[in-house]
Amino acid sequence: MTAPAAPLGLLAELTHRCPLQCPYCSNPLELERAGNELDTETWLRVFDEAAALGVLQVHFSGGEPTARKDLPALAERVASHGMYSNLITSGVLLDRRMLDTLQTAGLDHIQLSFQDIETESAERIGGLPGAQARKLEAARMIKEAGFPLTLNFVVHRQNLERLPGMIEMGLELGAGRIEIAHVQYYGWGLVNRDALLPSRDQLIAATEVVEAARIRLKGRLVIDYVVPDYYAARPKSCMGGWGRRFINITPVGKALPCHAAESLPGFDFPSVRETALAEIWNHSDAFERYRGTDWMPEPCQSCERREIDWGGCRCQAFALTGDAGRTDPACALSPDHDVMAAAVAARGDLPTEFVYRRIGGAPVGEAWRHES
């Protein structure tokens, strides 16, 4: 068997600790406590192995990665190998001293998240009073320190009407890029789907706003746009295909093909505590099982798009059908496509209350796991 190409990027989920409690968080429902996290030396070894494997980018994520006091040492090790480094942060723990230390360590780029442009709404969504002012100050300090800045906005039915203002905020804060990402409905997002899923009209209007802004701001601001699957006819290429471009390391050291893969049953995800990164990437069952096209059922197996969308999202297939090996229901050709329509039809006129992301706060019972 031909060895797979080296992963483009490594997502280092340093911790699940976070001052915010966003109801669409991409972390798993069962969050890891600080005492279980990888130690500094293990992370440094992982980055050495990533460089040897051919990884080009390292993204420091969480939770809130700045909760780790060893973040500068980790950034310095990544920089020593010439890998590009990116910090994905809420900004609420940042100060100028930390930014100066990270700059000296060689950090390349910072992505700063906002929940909304209106303070009351943003702090209700994030569950942290006072967060908005701290985020705005963080953006100012990031630019003063000379870092390239990307703003991340996760959008949904409760903030989409302010999308034009989000784009303007990107300009005002000096961002070179903004990411407008609709909630992806697995994990906490699936639990809160009725509170977050926009209407088709909202989605159409949002897409028109983004397309117009891309034309108007060409050369001034790059706008990335990620849509939800619930109104789609074809699935997205999740993570560029299972085990093809990215490797995710959890706070406790599990290696995953995507950040939501722990939701899938029947896997024994290898740990970097015991297994070298190259062995995991090249030979582990967890990465091989849905890599490529041999695993695909019909209609994927004979579809001309099979090496474009790579079968869509395995986590979404499991969440909505109970079987990770089925065709992603986002595809109009999927025999399960009607579950998407049913979810949209079940969406109420008024959003439900949030179930906030909290350690020990996962929903009780099995009803949320899949809908088959």
mmCIF file of C-alpha atoms in Angstrom:
data_model
loop_
_atom_site.group_PDB
_atom_site.id
_atom_site.type_symbol
_atom_site.label_atom_id
_atom_site.label_comp_id
_atom_site.label_asym_id
_atom_site.label_seq_id
_atom_site.Cartn_x
_atom_site.Cartn_y
_atom_site.Cartn_z
ATOM 1 C CA MET A 1 0.000 0.000 0.000
ATOM 2 C CA THR A 2 1.303 3.469 -0.898
ATOM 3 C CA ALA A 3 1.967 5.640 2.137
ATOM 4 C CA PRO A 4 -0.350 8.643 2.393
ATOM 5 C CA ALA A 5 0.995 12.107 1.700
ATOM 6 C CA ALA A 6 2.126 14.008 4.774
ATOM 7 C CA PRO A 7 -0.553 16.023 6.564
ATOM 8 C CA LEU A 8 -0.644 19.719 5.744
ATOM 9 C CA GLY A 9 -1.595 20.786 9.242
ATOM 10 C CA LEU A 10 -1.724 19.688 12.859
ATOM 11 C CA LEU A 11 -4.426 21.027 15.171
ATOM 12 C CA ALA A 12 -3.045 21.032 18.720
ATOM 13 C CA GLU A 13 -5.959 21.142 21.147
ATOM 14 C CA LEU A 14 -3.865 22.076 24.142
ATOM 15 C CA THR A 15 -6.686 22.164 26.691
ATOM 16 C CA HIS A 16 -10.453 22.045 27.106
ATOM 17 C CA ARG A 17 -10.282 24.758 29.756
ATOM 18 C CA CYS A 18 -12.013 27.936 28.561
ATOM 19 C CA PRO A 19 -13.590 30.970 30.235
ATOM 20 C CA LEU A 20 -16.319 30.949 27.567
ATOM 21 C CA GLN A 21 -19.210 28.475 27.338
ATOM 22 C CA CYS A 22 -20.245 28.742 23.678
ATOM 23 C CA PRO A 23 -23.216 26.482 22.856
ATOM 24 C CA TYR A 24 -21.760 25.523 19.458
ATOM 25 C CA CYS A 25 -18.250 24.619 20.676
ATOM 26 C CA SER A 26 -16.489 22.024 18.524
ATOM 27 C CA ASN A 27 -15.039 20.272 21.588
ATOM 28 C CA PRO A 28 -16.589 16.919 22.527
ATOM 29 C CA LEU A 29 -19.442 16.774 25.014
ATOM 30 C CA GLU A 30 -17.207 14.963 27.492
ATOM 31 C CA LEU A 31 -14.545 17.563 28.214
ATOM 32 C CA GLU A 32 -11.134 16.711 29.641
ATOM 33 C CA ARG A 33 -9.946 18.197 32.919
ATOM 34 C CA ALA A 34 -6.602 19.945 33.320
ATOM 35 C CA GLY A 35 -5.029 17.104 35.283
ATOM 36 C CA ASN A 36 -5.322 14.784 32.282
ATOM 37 C CA GLU A 37 -3.611 17.073 29.758
ATOM 38 C CA LEU A 38 -0.363 16.243 27.975
ATOM 39 C CA ASP A 39 2.677 17.725 29.662
ATOM 40 C CA THR A 40 5.068 20.148 28.003
ATOM 41 C CA GLU A 41 7.702 17.574 27.093
ATOM 42 C CA THR A 42 5.188 15.366 25.316
ATOM 43 C CA TRP A 43 3.870 18.288 23.255
ATOM 44 C CA LEU A 44 7.434 19.260 22.325
ATOM 45 C CA ARG A 45 8.107 15.707 21.152
ATOM 46 C CA VAL A 46 4.871 15.742 19.129
ATOM 47 C CA PHE A 47 5.983 18.905 17.328
ATOM 48 C CA ASP A 48 9.404 17.365 16.620
ATOM 49 C CA GLU A 49 7.671 14.329 15.138
ATOM 50 C CA ALA A 50 5.252 16.529 13.172
ATOM 51 C CA ALA A 51 8.162 18.354 11.545
ATOM 52 C CA ALA A 52 9.839 15.045 10.678
ATOM 53 C CA LEU A 53 6.566 13.799 9.172
ATOM 54 C CA GLY A 54 6.338 16.853 6.906
ATOM 55 C CA VAL A 55 3.641 18.925 8.641
ATOM 56 C CA LEU A 56 3.734 22.555 7.452
ATOM 57 C CA GLN A 57 1.276 24.273 9.814
ATOM 58 C CA VAL A 58 0.491 24.004 13.531
ATOM 59 C CA HIS A 59 -2.697 25.539 14.909
ATOM 60 C CA PHE A 60 -2.839 26.056 18.669
ATOM 61 C CA SER A 61 -6.424 25.600 19.797
ATOM 62 C CA GLY A 62 -8.517 24.512 22.760
ATOM 63 C CA GLY A 63 -10.622 25.287 24.730
ATOM 64 C CA GLU A 64 -8.585 28.394 25.282
ATOM 65 C CA PRO A 65 -4.935 27.671 24.427
ATOM 66 C CA THR A 66 -3.625 30.709 26.314
ATOM 67 C CA ALA A 67 -4.710 28.963 29.528
ATOM 68 C CA ARG A 68 -1.528 26.880 29.069
ATOM 69 C CA LYS A 69 1.447 28.654 30.640
ATOM 70 C CA ASP A 70 3.821 26.724 28.411
ATOM 71 C CA LEU A 71 2.314 28.119 25.186
ATOM 72 C CA PRO A 72 5.388 30.295 24.416
ATOM 73 C CA ALA A 73 7.686 27.266 24.752
ATOM 74 C CA LEU A 74 5.437 25.278 22.417
ATOM 75 C CA ALA A 75 5.354 28.105 19.874
ATOM 76 C CA GLU A 76 9.133 28.407 20.040
ATOM 77 C CA ARG A 77 9.600 24.707 19.298
ATOM 78 C CA VAL A 78 7.246 24.905 16.300
ATOM 79 C CA ALA A 79 9.100 27.961 14.989
ATOM 80 C CA SER A 80 12.451 26.201 15.401
ATOM 81 C CA HIS A 81 11.315 23.660 12.792
ATOM 82 C CA GLY A 82 10.158 26.329 10.348
ATOM 83 C CA MET A 83 6.508 25.310 10.636
ATOM 84 C CA TYR A 84 3.884 28.050 10.362
ATOM 85 C CA SER A 85 2.101 28.658 13.671
ATOM 86 C CA ASN A 86 -1.363 30.039 14.297
ATOM 87 C CA LEU A 87 -3.087 30.803 17.610
ATOM 88 C CA ILE A 88 -6.877 30.366 17.717
ATOM 89 C CA THR A 89 -8.066 32.287 20.778
ATOM 90 C CA SER A 90 -11.033 33.968 22.447
ATOM 91 C CA GLY A 91 -8.630 36.734 23.467
ATOM 92 C CA VAL A 92 -10.038 37.133 26.962
ATOM 93 C CA LEU A 93 -6.819 35.980 28.671
ATOM 94 C CA LEU A 94 -4.417 37.881 26.402
ATOM 95 C CA ASP A 95 -2.308 40.778 27.622
ATOM 96 C CA ARG A 96 0.532 42.714 26.024
ATOM 97 C CA ARG A 97 3.199 40.855 27.973
ATOM 98 C CA MET A 98 1.917 37.503 26.704
ATOM 99 C CA LEU A 99 1.765 38.818 23.142
ATOM 100 C CA ASP A 100 5.338 40.106 23.324
ATOM 101 C CA THR A 101 6.482 36.730 24.655
ATOM 102 C CA LEU A 102 4.655 34.877 21.874
ATOM 103 C CA GLN A 103 6.147 37.195 19.268
ATOM 104 C CA THR A 104 9.645 36.545 20.599
ATOM 105 C CA ALA A 105 8.873 32.816 20.521
ATOM 106 C CA GLY A 106 8.085 33.043 16.799
ATOM 107 C CA LEU A 107 4.290 32.799 16.635
ATOM 108 C CA ASP A 108 3.166 33.756 13.110
ATOM 109 C CA HIS A 109 -0.550 34.561 13.222
ATOM 110 C CA ILE A 110 -3.545 35.016 15.528
ATOM 111 C CA GLN A 111 -7.213 34.213 14.954
ATOM 112 C CA LEU A 112 -9.522 36.023 17.379
ATOM 113 C CA SER A 113 -13.095 34.878 17.893
ATOM 114 C CA PHE A 114 -16.177 37.052 18.396
ATOM 115 C CA GLN A 115 -19.660 35.775 19.209
ATOM 116 C CA ASP A 116 -21.469 38.900 17.948
ATOM 117 C CA ILE A 117 -20.956 42.642 17.511
ATOM 118 C CA GLU A 118 -23.559 43.611 20.120
ATOM 119 C CA THR A 119 -22.154 43.278 23.624
ATOM 120 C CA GLU A 120 -25.290 41.900 25.303
ATOM 121 C CA SER A 121 -25.822 39.261 22.629
ATOM 122 C CA ALA A 122 -22.136 38.323 22.419
ATOM 123 C CA GLU A 123 -21.841 37.800 26.159
ATOM 124 C CA ARG A 124 -25.100 35.855 26.332
ATOM 125 C CA ILE A 125 -23.891 33.509 23.587
ATOM 126 C CA GLY A 126 -20.419 33.100 25.083
ATOM 127 C CA GLY A 127 -21.659 32.931 28.662
ATOM 128 C CA LEU A 128 -18.998 35.328 29.987
ATOM 129 C CA PRO A 129 -19.887 38.833 31.242
ATOM 130 C CA GLY A 130 -17.274 41.415 30.290
ATOM 131 C CA ALA A 131 -15.856 39.333 27.448
ATOM 132 C CA GLN A 132 -16.617 41.750 24.599
ATOM 133 C CA ALA A 133 -14.509 44.615 25.957
ATOM 134 C CA ARG A 134 -11.627 42.230 26.584
ATOM 135 C CA LYS A 135 -11.860 40.898 23.038
ATOM 136 C CA LEU A 136 -11.837 44.381 21.531
ATOM 137 C CA GLU A 137 -8.803 45.282 23.619
ATOM 138 C CA ALA A 138 -7.126 42.030 22.549
ATOM 139 C CA ALA A 139 -7.657 42.941 18.887
ATOM 140 C CA ARG A 140 -6.041 46.323 19.457
ATOM 141 C CA MET A 141 -3.043 44.776 21.240
ATOM 142 C CA ILE A 142 -2.626 42.096 18.564
ATOM 143 C CA LYS A 143 -2.359 44.747 15.856
ATOM 144 C CA GLU A 144 -0.039 46.924 17.955
ATOM 145 C CA ALA A 145 2.224 43.919 18.472
ATOM 146 C CA GLY A 146 2.431 43.493 14.690
ATOM 147 C CA PHE A 147 0.674 40.148 14.304
ATOM 148 C CA PRO A 148 -1.450 39.382 11.229
ATOM 149 C CA LEU A 149 -5.046 39.157 12.486
ATOM 150 C CA THR A 150 -8.014 37.049 11.417
ATOM 151 C CA LEU A 151 -11.411 37.549 13.049
ATOM 152 C CA ASN A 152 -13.652 34.483 13.431
ATOM 153 C CA PHE A 153 -17.434 34.851 13.626
ATOM 154 C CA VAL A 154 -19.606 31.777 14.163
ATOM 155 C CA VAL A 155 -23.040 32.673 12.798
ATOM 156 C CA HIS A 156 -26.506 31.244 13.417
ATOM 157 C CA ARG A 157 -30.145 32.238 13.653
ATOM 158 C CA GLN A 158 -29.538 34.467 16.695
ATOM 159 C CA ASN A 159 -26.851 36.738 15.218
ATOM 160 C CA LEU A 160 -27.071 36.512 11.409
ATOM 161 C CA GLU A 161 -28.981 39.776 11.071
ATOM 162 C CA ARG A 162 -25.809 41.563 12.213
ATOM 163 C CA LEU A 163 -23.552 39.938 9.598
ATOM 164 C CA PRO A 164 -22.944 43.260 7.741
ATOM 165 C CA GLY A 165 -21.717 44.746 11.018
ATOM 166 C CA MET A 166 -19.369 41.803 11.557
ATOM 167 C CA ILE A 167 -17.723 42.511 8.228
ATOM 168 C CA GLU A 168 -17.401 46.192 9.116
ATOM 169 C CA MET A 169 -15.871 45.236 12.465
ATOM 170 C CA GLY A 170 -13.223 43.299 10.584
ATOM 171 C CA LEU A 171 -12.281 46.455 8.702
ATOM 172 C CA GLU A 172 -12.362 48.653 11.798
ATOM 173 C CA LEU A 173 -10.103 46.319 13.786
ATOM 174 C CA GLY A 174 -7.565 46.001 10.973
ATOM 175 C CA ALA A 175 -8.059 42.316 10.204
ATOM 176 C CA GLY A 176 -6.595 41.021 6.958
ATOM 177 C CA ARG A 177 -9.085 38.169 6.891
ATOM 178 C CA ILE A 178 -12.376 37.260 8.519
ATOM 179 C CA GLU A 179 -14.012 33.868 8.686
ATOM 180 C CA ILE A 180 -17.798 33.738 8.650
ATOM 181 C CA ALA A 181 -18.601 30.168 9.671
ATOM 182 C CA HIS A 182 -22.109 28.839 10.152
ATOM 183 C CA VAL A 183 -22.439 26.455 13.074
ATOM 184 C CA GLN A 184 -21.570 22.855 12.186
ATOM 185 C CA TYR A 185 -24.123 20.564 13.800
ATOM 186 C CA TYR A 186 -22.306 17.900 15.765
ATOM 187 C CA GLY A 187 -21.312 17.828 19.432
ATOM 188 C CA TRP A 188 -22.537 20.901 21.267
ATOM 189 C CA GLY A 189 -23.866 22.351 18.015
ATOM 190 C CA LEU A 190 -26.141 19.344 17.501
ATOM 191 C CA VAL A 191 -27.392 19.582 21.084
ATOM 192 C CA ASN A 192 -28.280 23.227 20.439
ATOM 193 C CA ARG A 193 -29.462 22.852 16.843
ATOM 194 C CA ASP A 194 -32.966 24.194 17.417
ATOM 195 C CA ALA A 195 -31.475 27.257 19.088
ATOM 196 C CA LEU A 196 -28.989 27.882 16.271
ATOM 197 C CA LEU A 197 -30.194 26.569 12.893
ATOM 198 C CA PRO A 198 -31.086 29.478 10.574
ATOM 199 C CA SER A 199 -33.972 29.507 8.162
ATOM 200 C CA ARG A 200 -33.364 29.084 4.450
ATOM 201 C CA ASP A 201 -34.191 32.766 3.956
ATOM 202 C CA GLN A 202 -31.603 33.736 6.572
ATOM 203 C CA LEU A 203 -28.984 31.593 4.844
ATOM 204 C CA ILE A 204 -29.757 33.041 1.411
ATOM 205 C CA ALA A 205 -29.593 36.599 2.744
ATOM 206 C CA ALA A 206 -26.303 35.904 4.550
ATOM 207 C CA THR A 207 -24.730 34.407 1.433
ATOM 208 C CA GLU A 208 -25.747 37.458 -0.582
ATOM 209 C CA VAL A 209 -24.164 39.753 2.019
ATOM 210 C CA VAL A 210 -20.898 37.807 1.889
ATOM 211 C CA GLU A 211 -20.783 37.665 -1.899
ATOM 212 C CA ALA A 212 -21.406 41.416 -2.189
ATOM 213 C CA ALA A 213 -18.771 42.198 0.452
ATOM 214 C CA ARG A 214 -16.195 40.019 -1.290
ATOM 215 C CA ILE A 215 -16.610 42.098 -4.445
ATOM 216 C CA ARG A 216 -16.686 45.432 -2.619
ATOM 217 C CA LEU A 217 -13.699 44.690 -0.372
ATOM 218 C CA LYS A 218 -11.497 42.783 -2.807
ATOM 219 C CA GLY A 219 -7.881 43.657 -2.073
ATOM 220 C CA ARG A 220 -8.758 45.007 1.385
ATOM 221 C CA LEU A 221 -10.276 42.072 3.270
ATOM 222 C CA VAL A 222 -10.356 38.340 2.575
ATOM 223 C CA ILE A 223 -13.643 36.712 3.610
ATOM 224 C CA ASP A 224 -13.841 32.961 4.169
ATOM 225 C CA TYR A 225 -17.369 31.583 4.307
ATOM 226 C CA VAL A 226 -18.478 28.191 5.650
ATOM 227 C CA VAL A 227 -22.123 27.233 5.132
ATOM 228 C CA PRO A 228 -24.284 24.738 7.045
ATOM 229 C CA ASP A 229 -25.128 21.431 5.374
ATOM 230 C CA TYR A 230 -28.829 21.406 6.185
ATOM 231 C CA TYR A 231 -29.862 23.246 3.009
ATOM 232 C CA ALA A 232 -27.191 21.720 0.763
ATOM 233 C CA ALA A 233 -27.499 19.402 -2.228
ATOM 234 C CA ARG A 234 -23.940 18.085 -1.940
ATOM 235 C CA PRO A 235 -21.739 17.605 1.148
ATOM 236 C CA LYS A 236 -18.596 19.546 1.947
ATOM 237 C CA SER A 237 -15.179 17.943 1.777
ATOM 238 C CA CYS A 238 -14.843 17.592 5.530
ATOM 239 C CA MET A 239 -11.236 18.334 6.605
ATOM 240 C CA GLY A 240 -10.200 17.820 2.984
ATOM 241 C CA GLY A 241 -11.074 14.131 3.331
ATOM 242 C CA TRP A 242 -10.646 11.743 6.266
ATOM 243 C CA GLY A 243 -6.948 11.283 7.067
ATOM 244 C CA ARG A 244 -5.790 13.206 4.008
ATOM 245 C CA ARG A 245 -4.700 16.686 5.119
ATOM 246 C CA PHE A 246 -5.045 17.186 8.869
ATOM 247 C CA ILE A 247 -4.296 15.473 12.148
ATOM 248 C CA ASN A 248 -5.874 16.581 15.404
ATOM 249 C CA ILE A 249 -4.306 15.954 18.835
ATOM 250 C CA THR A 250 -6.652 16.219 21.814
ATOM 251 C CA PRO A 251 -5.607 17.628 25.216
ATOM 252 C CA VAL A 252 -5.002 14.091 26.497
ATOM 253 C CA GLY A 253 -3.045 13.001 23.415
ATOM 254 C CA LYS A 254 -5.541 11.119 21.262
ATOM 255 C CA ALA A 255 -4.830 11.493 17.548
ATOM 256 C CA LEU A 256 -7.950 12.107 15.459
ATOM 257 C CA PRO A 257 -8.643 12.603 11.735
ATOM 258 C CA CYS A 258 -10.947 15.498 12.708
ATOM 259 C CA HIS A 259 -11.813 17.308 15.915
ATOM 260 C CA ALA A 260 -15.252 15.652 16.225
ATOM 261 C CA ALA A 261 -14.138 12.068 15.542
ATOM 262 C CA GLU A 262 -14.351 11.051 19.202
ATOM 263 C CA SER A 263 -18.135 11.049 18.768
ATOM 264 C CA LEU A 264 -17.828 7.916 16.613
ATOM 265 C CA PRO A 265 -18.182 4.493 18.280
ATOM 266 C CA GLY A 266 -16.050 1.475 17.441
ATOM 267 C CA PHE A 267 -12.722 3.315 17.230
ATOM 268 C CA ASP A 268 -9.616 2.926 19.332
ATOM 269 C CA PHE A 269 -7.957 6.240 18.596
ATOM 270 C CA PRO A 270 -4.197 5.951 19.180
ATOM 271 C CA SER A 271 -2.408 8.203 21.642
ATOM 272 C CA VAL A 272 0.774 10.160 21.063
ATOM 273 C CA ARG A 273 1.762 9.164 24.599
ATOM 274 C CA GLU A 274 2.534 5.645 23.352
ATOM 275 C CA THR A 275 2.708 5.822 19.540
ATOM 276 C CA ALA A 276 4.834 7.909 17.189
ATOM 277 C CA LEU A 277 2.972 10.404 15.031
ATOM 278 C CA ALA A 278 4.244 8.878 11.775
ATOM 279 C CA GLU A 279 3.018 5.433 12.806
ATOM 280 C CA ILE A 280 -0.401 6.858 13.654
ATOM 281 C CA TRP A 281 -0.699 8.778 10.389
ATOM 282 C CA ASN A 282 0.616 6.072 8.092
ATOM 283 C CA HIS A 283 -0.691 2.849 9.619
ATOM 284 C CA SER A 284 -3.382 3.226 12.294
ATOM 285 C CA ASP A 285 -6.832 1.793 11.615
ATOM 286 C CA ALA A 286 -8.396 5.024 12.886
ATOM 287 C CA PHE A 287 -6.884 6.979 9.995
ATOM 288 C CA GLU A 288 -7.111 4.239 7.374
ATOM 289 C CA ARG A 289 -10.757 3.263 7.885
ATOM 290 C CA TYR A 290 -12.329 6.109 5.886
ATOM 291 C CA ARG A 291 -9.269 7.287 3.970
ATOM 292 C CA GLY A 292 -9.588 7.363 0.197
ATOM 293 C CA THR A 293 -12.581 5.879 -1.623
ATOM 294 C CA ASP A 294 -12.513 2.089 -1.115
ATOM 295 C CA TRP A 295 -14.762 2.276 1.968
ATOM 296 C CA MET A 296 -17.517 4.219 0.218
ATOM 297 C CA PRO A 297 -21.023 2.809 -0.263
ATOM 298 C CA GLU A 298 -23.213 3.668 -3.216
ATOM 299 C CA PRO A 299 -24.053 6.247 -4.446
ATOM 300 C CA CYS A 300 -20.640 7.628 -3.355
ATOM 301 C CA GLN A 301 -18.616 4.775 -4.868
ATOM 302 C CA SER A 302 -19.686 5.556 -8.448
ATOM 303 C CA CYS A 303 -20.103 9.334 -8.014
ATOM 304 C CA GLU A 304 -17.945 11.630 -10.112
ATOM 305 C CA ARG A 305 -17.448 13.819 -7.012
ATOM 306 C CA ARG A 306 -16.050 11.041 -4.820
ATOM 307 C CA GLU A 307 -12.547 12.550 -4.895
ATOM 308 C CA ILE A 308 -13.912 16.076 -4.423
ATOM 309 C CA ASP A 309 -16.067 15.756 -1.315
ATOM 310 C CA TRP A 310 -14.609 12.390 -0.155
ATOM 311 C CA GLY A 311 -17.995 11.190 1.036
ATOM 312 C CA GLY A 312 -18.690 14.221 3.212
ATOM 313 C CA CYS A 313 -18.617 14.151 7.002
ATOM 314 C CA ARG A 314 -18.401 10.848 8.885
ATOM 315 C CA CYS A 315 -19.398 12.482 12.164
ATOM 316 C CA GLN A 316 -22.497 14.003 10.609
ATOM 317 C CA ALA A 317 -23.422 10.680 9.013
ATOM 318 C CA PHE A 318 -23.262 9.041 12.430
ATOM 319 C CA ALA A 319 -25.047 11.862 14.243
ATOM 320 C CA LEU A 320 -27.999 11.748 11.853
ATOM 321 C CA THR A 321 -28.193 8.054 10.878
ATOM 322 C CA GLY A 322 -26.344 6.146 13.582
ATOM 323 C CA ASP A 323 -23.863 4.746 11.020
ATOM 324 C CA ALA A 324 -20.609 6.578 10.274
ATOM 325 C CA GLY A 325 -20.136 4.546 7.085
ATOM 326 C CA ARG A 326 -23.297 5.774 5.363
ATOM 327 C CA THR A 327 -23.428 8.478 2.740
ATOM 328 C CA ASP A 328 -23.484 11.904 4.365
ATOM 329 C CA PRO A 329 -27.180 12.892 4.567
ATOM 330 C CA ALA A 330 -26.216 16.349 3.292
ATOM 331 C CA CYS A 331 -26.016 14.809 -0.176
ATOM 332 C CA ALA A 332 -29.261 14.903 -2.142
ATOM 333 C CA LEU A 333 -28.411 11.426 -3.467
ATOM 334 C CA SER A 334 -28.188 9.956 0.033
ATOM 335 C CA PRO A 335 -31.032 7.595 0.995
ATOM 336 C CA ASP A 336 -31.047 9.483 4.320
ATOM 337 C CA HIS A 337 -31.292 13.000 2.878
ATOM 338 C CA ASP A 338 -34.792 13.358 4.295
ATOM 339 C CA VAL A 339 -33.392 13.603 7.839
ATOM 340 C CA MET A 340 -32.046 17.018 6.893
ATOM 341 C CA ALA A 341 -35.453 18.155 5.703
ATOM 342 C CA ALA A 342 -37.030 16.765 8.862
ATOM 343 C CA ALA A 343 -34.612 18.727 11.038
ATOM 344 C CA VAL A 344 -35.389 21.926 9.163
ATOM 345 C CA ALA A 345 -39.132 21.248 9.436
ATOM 346 C CA ALA A 346 -38.781 20.657 13.190
ATOM 347 C CA ARG A 347 -37.074 24.013 13.639
ATOM 348 C CA GLY A 348 -39.388 26.159 15.725
ATOM 349 C CA ASP A 349 -40.334 29.760 15.071
ATOM 350 C CA LEU A 350 -38.506 30.748 18.259
ATOM 351 C CA PRO A 351 -35.049 29.459 19.266
ATOM 352 C CA THR A 352 -34.792 27.156 22.262
ATOM 353 C CA GLU A 353 -32.671 27.940 25.322
ATOM 354 C CA PHE A 354 -28.947 27.247 25.070
ATOM 355 C CA VAL A 355 -27.283 24.227 26.640
ATOM 356 C CA TYR A 356 -23.947 25.805 27.493
ATOM 357 C CA ARG A 357 -20.596 24.096 27.014
ATOM 358 C CA ARG A 358 -19.328 23.265 30.493
ATOM 359 C CA ILE A 359 -16.988 20.644 31.910
ATOM 360 C CA GLY A 360 -19.310 18.062 33.442
ATOM 361 C CA GLY A 361 -22.275 19.684 31.695
ATOM 362 C CA ALA A 362 -22.915 17.205 28.874
ATOM 363 C CA PRO A 363 -26.595 16.345 28.299
ATOM 364 C CA VAL A 364 -27.830 13.246 30.062
ATOM 365 C CA GLY A 365 -29.194 10.354 27.985
ATOM 366 C CA GLU A 366 -28.782 9.134 24.438
ATOM 367 C CA ALA A 367 -31.518 10.962 22.515
ATOM 368 C CA TRP A 368 -29.140 13.628 21.159
ATOM 369 C CA ARG A 369 -26.602 11.132 19.754
ATOM 370 C CA HIS A 370 -28.337 10.263 16.486
ATOM 371 C CA GLU A 371 -31.750 10.501 14.909
ATOM 372 C CA SER A 372 -32.245 7.270 13.033
#
